[in-house]
Every structure is written in structure tokens, then in C-alpha cells.
Short mmCIF file of C-alpha atoms in Angstrom, two decimals:
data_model
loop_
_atom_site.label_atom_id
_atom_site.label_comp_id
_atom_site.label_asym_id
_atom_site.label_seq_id
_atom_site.Cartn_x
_atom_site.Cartn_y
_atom_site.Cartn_z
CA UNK A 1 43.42 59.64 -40.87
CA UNK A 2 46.19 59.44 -38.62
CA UNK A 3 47.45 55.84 -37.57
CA UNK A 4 46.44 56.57 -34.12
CA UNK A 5 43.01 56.58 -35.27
CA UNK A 6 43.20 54.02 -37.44
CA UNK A 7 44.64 51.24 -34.37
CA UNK A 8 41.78 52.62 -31.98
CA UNK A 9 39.05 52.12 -35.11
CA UNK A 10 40.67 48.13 -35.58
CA UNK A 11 40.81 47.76 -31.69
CA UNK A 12 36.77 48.95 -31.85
CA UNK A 13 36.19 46.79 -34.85
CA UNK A 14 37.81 43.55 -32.96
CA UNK A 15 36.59 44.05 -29.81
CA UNK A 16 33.20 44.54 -31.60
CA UNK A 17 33.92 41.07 -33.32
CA UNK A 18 34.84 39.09 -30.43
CA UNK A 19 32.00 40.47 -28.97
CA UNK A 20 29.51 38.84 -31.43
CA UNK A 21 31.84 35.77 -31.29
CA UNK A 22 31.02 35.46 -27.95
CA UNK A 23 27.17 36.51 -28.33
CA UNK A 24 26.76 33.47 -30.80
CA UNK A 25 28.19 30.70 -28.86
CA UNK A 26 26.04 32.01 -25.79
CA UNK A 27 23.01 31.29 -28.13
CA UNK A 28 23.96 28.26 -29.78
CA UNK A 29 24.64 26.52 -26.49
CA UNK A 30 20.93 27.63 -24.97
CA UNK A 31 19.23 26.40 -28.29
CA UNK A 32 20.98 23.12 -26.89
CA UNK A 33 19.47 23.31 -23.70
CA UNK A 34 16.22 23.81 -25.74
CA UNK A 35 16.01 20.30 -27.04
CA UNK A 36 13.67 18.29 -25.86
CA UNK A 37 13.80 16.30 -22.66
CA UNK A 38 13.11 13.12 -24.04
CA UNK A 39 14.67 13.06 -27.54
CA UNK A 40 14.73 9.71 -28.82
CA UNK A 41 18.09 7.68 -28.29
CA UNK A 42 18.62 5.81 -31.78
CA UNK A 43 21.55 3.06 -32.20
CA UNK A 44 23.10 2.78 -35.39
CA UNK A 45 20.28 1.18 -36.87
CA UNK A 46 17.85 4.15 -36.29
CA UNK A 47 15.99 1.99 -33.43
CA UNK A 48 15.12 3.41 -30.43
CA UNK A 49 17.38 2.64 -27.11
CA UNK A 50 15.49 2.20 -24.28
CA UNK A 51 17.91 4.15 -21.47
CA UNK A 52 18.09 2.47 -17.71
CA UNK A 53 16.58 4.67 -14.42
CA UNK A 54 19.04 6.07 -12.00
CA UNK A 55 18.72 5.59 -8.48
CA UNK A 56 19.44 9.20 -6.59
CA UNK A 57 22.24 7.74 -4.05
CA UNK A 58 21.92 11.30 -2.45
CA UNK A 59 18.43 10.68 -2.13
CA UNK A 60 18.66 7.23 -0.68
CA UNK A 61 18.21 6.79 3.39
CA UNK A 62 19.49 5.42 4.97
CA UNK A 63 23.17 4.99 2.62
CA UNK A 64 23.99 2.24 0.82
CA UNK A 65 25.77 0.09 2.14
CA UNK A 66 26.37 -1.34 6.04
CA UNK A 67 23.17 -0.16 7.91
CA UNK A 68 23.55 -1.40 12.18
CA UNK A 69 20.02 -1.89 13.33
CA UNK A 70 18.84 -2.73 16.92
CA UNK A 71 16.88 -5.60 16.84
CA UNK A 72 14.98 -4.91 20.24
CA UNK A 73 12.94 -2.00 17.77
CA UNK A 74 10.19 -2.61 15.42
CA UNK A 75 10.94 -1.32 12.30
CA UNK A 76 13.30 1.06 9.88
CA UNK A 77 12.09 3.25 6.95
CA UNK A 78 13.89 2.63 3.88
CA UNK A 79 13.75 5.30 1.07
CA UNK A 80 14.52 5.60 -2.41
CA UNK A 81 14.15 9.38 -2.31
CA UNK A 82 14.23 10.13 -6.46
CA UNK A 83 14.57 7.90 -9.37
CA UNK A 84 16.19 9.53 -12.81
CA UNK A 85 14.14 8.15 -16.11
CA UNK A 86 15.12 9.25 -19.09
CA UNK A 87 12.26 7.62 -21.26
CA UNK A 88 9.47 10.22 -20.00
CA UNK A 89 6.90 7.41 -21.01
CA UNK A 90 8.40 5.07 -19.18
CA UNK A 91 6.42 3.22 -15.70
CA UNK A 92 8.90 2.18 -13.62
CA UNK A 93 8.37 -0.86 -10.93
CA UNK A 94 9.93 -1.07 -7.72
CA UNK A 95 10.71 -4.61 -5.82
CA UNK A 96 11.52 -5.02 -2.39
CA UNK A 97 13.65 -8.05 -1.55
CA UNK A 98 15.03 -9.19 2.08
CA UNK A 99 17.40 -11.88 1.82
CA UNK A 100 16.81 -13.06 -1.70
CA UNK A 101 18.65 -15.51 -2.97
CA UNK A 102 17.06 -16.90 -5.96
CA UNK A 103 15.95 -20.59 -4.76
CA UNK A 104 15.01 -20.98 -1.23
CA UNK A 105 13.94 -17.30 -0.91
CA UNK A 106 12.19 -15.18 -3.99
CA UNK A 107 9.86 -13.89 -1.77
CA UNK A 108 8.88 -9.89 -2.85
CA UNK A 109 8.79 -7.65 0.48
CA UNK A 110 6.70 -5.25 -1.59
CA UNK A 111 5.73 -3.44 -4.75
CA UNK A 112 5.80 -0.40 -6.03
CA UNK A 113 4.83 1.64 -8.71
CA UNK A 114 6.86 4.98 -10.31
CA UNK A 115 4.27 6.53 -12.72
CA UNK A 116 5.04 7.77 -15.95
CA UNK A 117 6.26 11.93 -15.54
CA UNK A 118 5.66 14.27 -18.90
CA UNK A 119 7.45 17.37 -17.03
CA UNK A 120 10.53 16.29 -15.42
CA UNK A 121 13.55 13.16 -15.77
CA UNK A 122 13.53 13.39 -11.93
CA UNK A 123 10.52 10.68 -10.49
CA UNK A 124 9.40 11.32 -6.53
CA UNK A 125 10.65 7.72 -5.59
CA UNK A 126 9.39 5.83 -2.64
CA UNK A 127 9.92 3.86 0.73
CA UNK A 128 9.78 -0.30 2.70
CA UNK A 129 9.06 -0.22 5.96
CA UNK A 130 10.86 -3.40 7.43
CA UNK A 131 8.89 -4.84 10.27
CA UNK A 132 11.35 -6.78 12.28
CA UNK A 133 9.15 -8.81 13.72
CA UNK A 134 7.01 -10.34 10.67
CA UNK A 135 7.63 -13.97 9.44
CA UNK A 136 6.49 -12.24 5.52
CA UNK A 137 9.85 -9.90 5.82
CA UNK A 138 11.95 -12.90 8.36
CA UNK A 139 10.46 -15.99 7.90
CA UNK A 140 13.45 -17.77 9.16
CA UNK A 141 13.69 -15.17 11.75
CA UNK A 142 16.22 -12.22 13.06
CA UNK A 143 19.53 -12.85 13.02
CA UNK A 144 21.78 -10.50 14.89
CA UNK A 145 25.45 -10.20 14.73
CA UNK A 146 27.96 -8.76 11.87
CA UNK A 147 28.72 -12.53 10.57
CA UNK A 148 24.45 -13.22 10.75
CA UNK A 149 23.82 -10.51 8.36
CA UNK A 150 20.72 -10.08 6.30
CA UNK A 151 20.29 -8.17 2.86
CA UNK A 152 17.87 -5.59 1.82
CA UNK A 153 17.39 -5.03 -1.78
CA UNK A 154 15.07 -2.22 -3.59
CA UNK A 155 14.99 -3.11 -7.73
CA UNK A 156 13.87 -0.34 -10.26
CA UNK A 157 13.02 -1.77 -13.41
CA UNK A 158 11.33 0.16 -16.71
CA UNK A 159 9.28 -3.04 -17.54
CA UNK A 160 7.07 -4.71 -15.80
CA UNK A 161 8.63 -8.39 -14.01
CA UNK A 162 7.73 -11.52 -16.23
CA UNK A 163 6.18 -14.26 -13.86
CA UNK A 164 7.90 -17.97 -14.46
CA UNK A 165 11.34 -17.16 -15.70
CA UNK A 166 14.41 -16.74 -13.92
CA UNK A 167 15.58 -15.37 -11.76
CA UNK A 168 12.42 -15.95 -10.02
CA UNK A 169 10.49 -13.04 -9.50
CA UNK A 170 12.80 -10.52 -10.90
CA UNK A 171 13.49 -11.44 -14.09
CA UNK A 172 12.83 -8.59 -16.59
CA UNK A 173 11.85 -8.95 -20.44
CA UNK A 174 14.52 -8.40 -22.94
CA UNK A 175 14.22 -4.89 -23.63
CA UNK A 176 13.87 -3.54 -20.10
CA UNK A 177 16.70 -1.87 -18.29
CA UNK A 178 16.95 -1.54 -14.10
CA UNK A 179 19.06 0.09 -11.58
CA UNK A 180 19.21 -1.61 -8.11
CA UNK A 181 20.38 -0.38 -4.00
CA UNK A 182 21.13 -2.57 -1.38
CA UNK A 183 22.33 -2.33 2.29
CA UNK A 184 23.37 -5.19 4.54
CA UNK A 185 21.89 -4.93 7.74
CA UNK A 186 23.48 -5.92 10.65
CA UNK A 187 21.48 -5.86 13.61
CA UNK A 188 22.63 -6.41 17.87
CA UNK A 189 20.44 -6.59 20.23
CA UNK A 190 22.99 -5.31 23.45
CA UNK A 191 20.57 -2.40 23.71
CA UNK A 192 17.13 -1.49 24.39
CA UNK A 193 15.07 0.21 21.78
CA UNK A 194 15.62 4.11 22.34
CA UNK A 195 12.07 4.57 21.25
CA UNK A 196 10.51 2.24 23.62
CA UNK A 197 12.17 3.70 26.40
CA UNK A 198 9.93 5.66 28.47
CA UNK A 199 11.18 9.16 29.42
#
């Protein structure tokens, strides 16, 4: 056999190799993707952690953040568009809060339930309609102006809320985890509503 031969044969052979290299990796990382969605998280005791939800900011309307309202309209749609979970088992509860401030306010704007998803990590979330105009969402009524601000709060929590401990009427038990979205909503009222303007 002529060297000639014999470099094209170990060229063959190699490329052959890497080949199969290459081939085995490929596999080994899809048996990862294989593994079940909701493997249990163990600390170094062997006890299960209980992992927090994610709020989807992409799925969030408006942004969080600064939101300018007009205060001559009736309402806005807030959204919490998808919630991440982890723990497939998992309910999760939503709070609404305007303005809380844990003593002279605690009131809950609404509530909402997640329920628990066996397919996907990735919950449908869901949406407060503020009414501008009712005393349960403003009881000390509208304020307008950028240094009158008031606060909207939505609170995802994997436990239920425990009654009678602080802070009042989102306290959490022990084990629970929670992810939370806010906007500060500044609203003027220099302008009538665009959608009660007649054409």
C-alpha cells in the first residue's frame, strides 16, 4: 500500500471519527432536553425547593413602569399576559393592589387565580380593570399630576395569602415564593377622553 493510500485511508478513518464525535454530543444534549419539565429541585439536604413564578415583562401591558393616564376616561386594562411556574403543581394567586401601603390602605383591588398546568411552565396570566371612578379602587379619590401619583401593584404568589399577619393582606407563608409588577400612574386631566368624543 502506497503512502498515498494510506493518508487518504487515516483522513477517512478521522473524518469518520469526528463524525461520530459529533453524532454523540448531538444525542447526549437532546436526552437533556428529554428530562422532565418539572424535575424536582433538591438543596443539599435532598429537600425539595419550591422555585418562585416569573412574571412575562414582554407579556405585561401596558410596561412597567410610568403609565400617563387621562383622568377624564373611565378605565385602563391592565394585563399580566403569561406567568412562568416551574413547580407544574403549583396554584398560583394573583393580588391587585392600588396604592397600598401597608396601614392606612391594604385594601385588595382583586383576586385572581392561575390554575395548576401539567403540560407547559408557561401559565395564560390575567388582567384589572381600573375603574377610575370607584371609591373600592380610589377611595380617597383621583389625584392627577406627576407629583400626585398613585401605584398599581399585581402580586403572584405560589401559596395561598395567610389572613392576620403582616404585611396585611399579602403576607405569604414561609415556604411560598412570589414575583410582583408595578406601574405608577400618573394621570392629567388637560384633555378630554378620546373615547368619549363623539365623531
Amino acid at each position: 500500500m502506497s503512502w498515498v493510500q494510506t493518508a487518504v485511508k487515516l483522513q477517512v478513518t478521522e473524518r469518520t471519527a469526528t463524525l461520530l464525535v459529533l453524532a454523540l454530543l448531538s444525542l447526549l444534549s437532546l436526552v437533556g432536553c428529554l428530562a422532565p419539565v418539572d424535575a424536582p429541585v433538591a438543596d443539599a439536604g435532598g429537600a425539595p425547593i419550591n422555585r418562585a413564578p416569573a412574571i412575562a415583562p414582554e407579556q405585561t401591558t401596558p410596561s412597567e413602569g410610568i403609565v400617563q393616564l387621562n383622568a377624564n376616561c373611565s378605565d385602563q386594562e391592565f394585563r399580566l399576559g403569561a406567568v412562568d411556574e416551574m413547580d407544574l403543581n403549583d396554584v398560583l394567586y394573583v393580588r391587585w393592589f392600588v396604592d397600598y401601603d401597608g396601614e392606612t390602605n391594604t385594601a385588595i383591588a382583586q383576586d385572581s387565580l392561575l390554575p395548576r398546568e401539567q403540560v407547559t411552565t408557561r401559565r395564560v396570566g390575567t388582567s384589572f380593570r381600573l375603574q377610575f371612578n370607584s371609591p373600592r379602587h380610589f377611595p380617597n379619590g383621583l389625584r392627577t399630576g406627576a407629583n400626585n401619583a398613585h401605584q398599581l401593584e399585581a402580586v403572584v404568589s405560589d401559596r395561598d395569602f395567610v389572613s392576620g399577619m403582616m404585611p396585611i393582606n399579602r403576607a405569604i407563608p414561609e415556604d411560598g415564593r412570589y414575583d410582583h409588577v408595578w406601574w405608577l400612574l400618573v394621570f392629567s386631566d388637560d384633555e378630554d377622553c378620546p373615547e368619549a368624543m363623539s365623531p
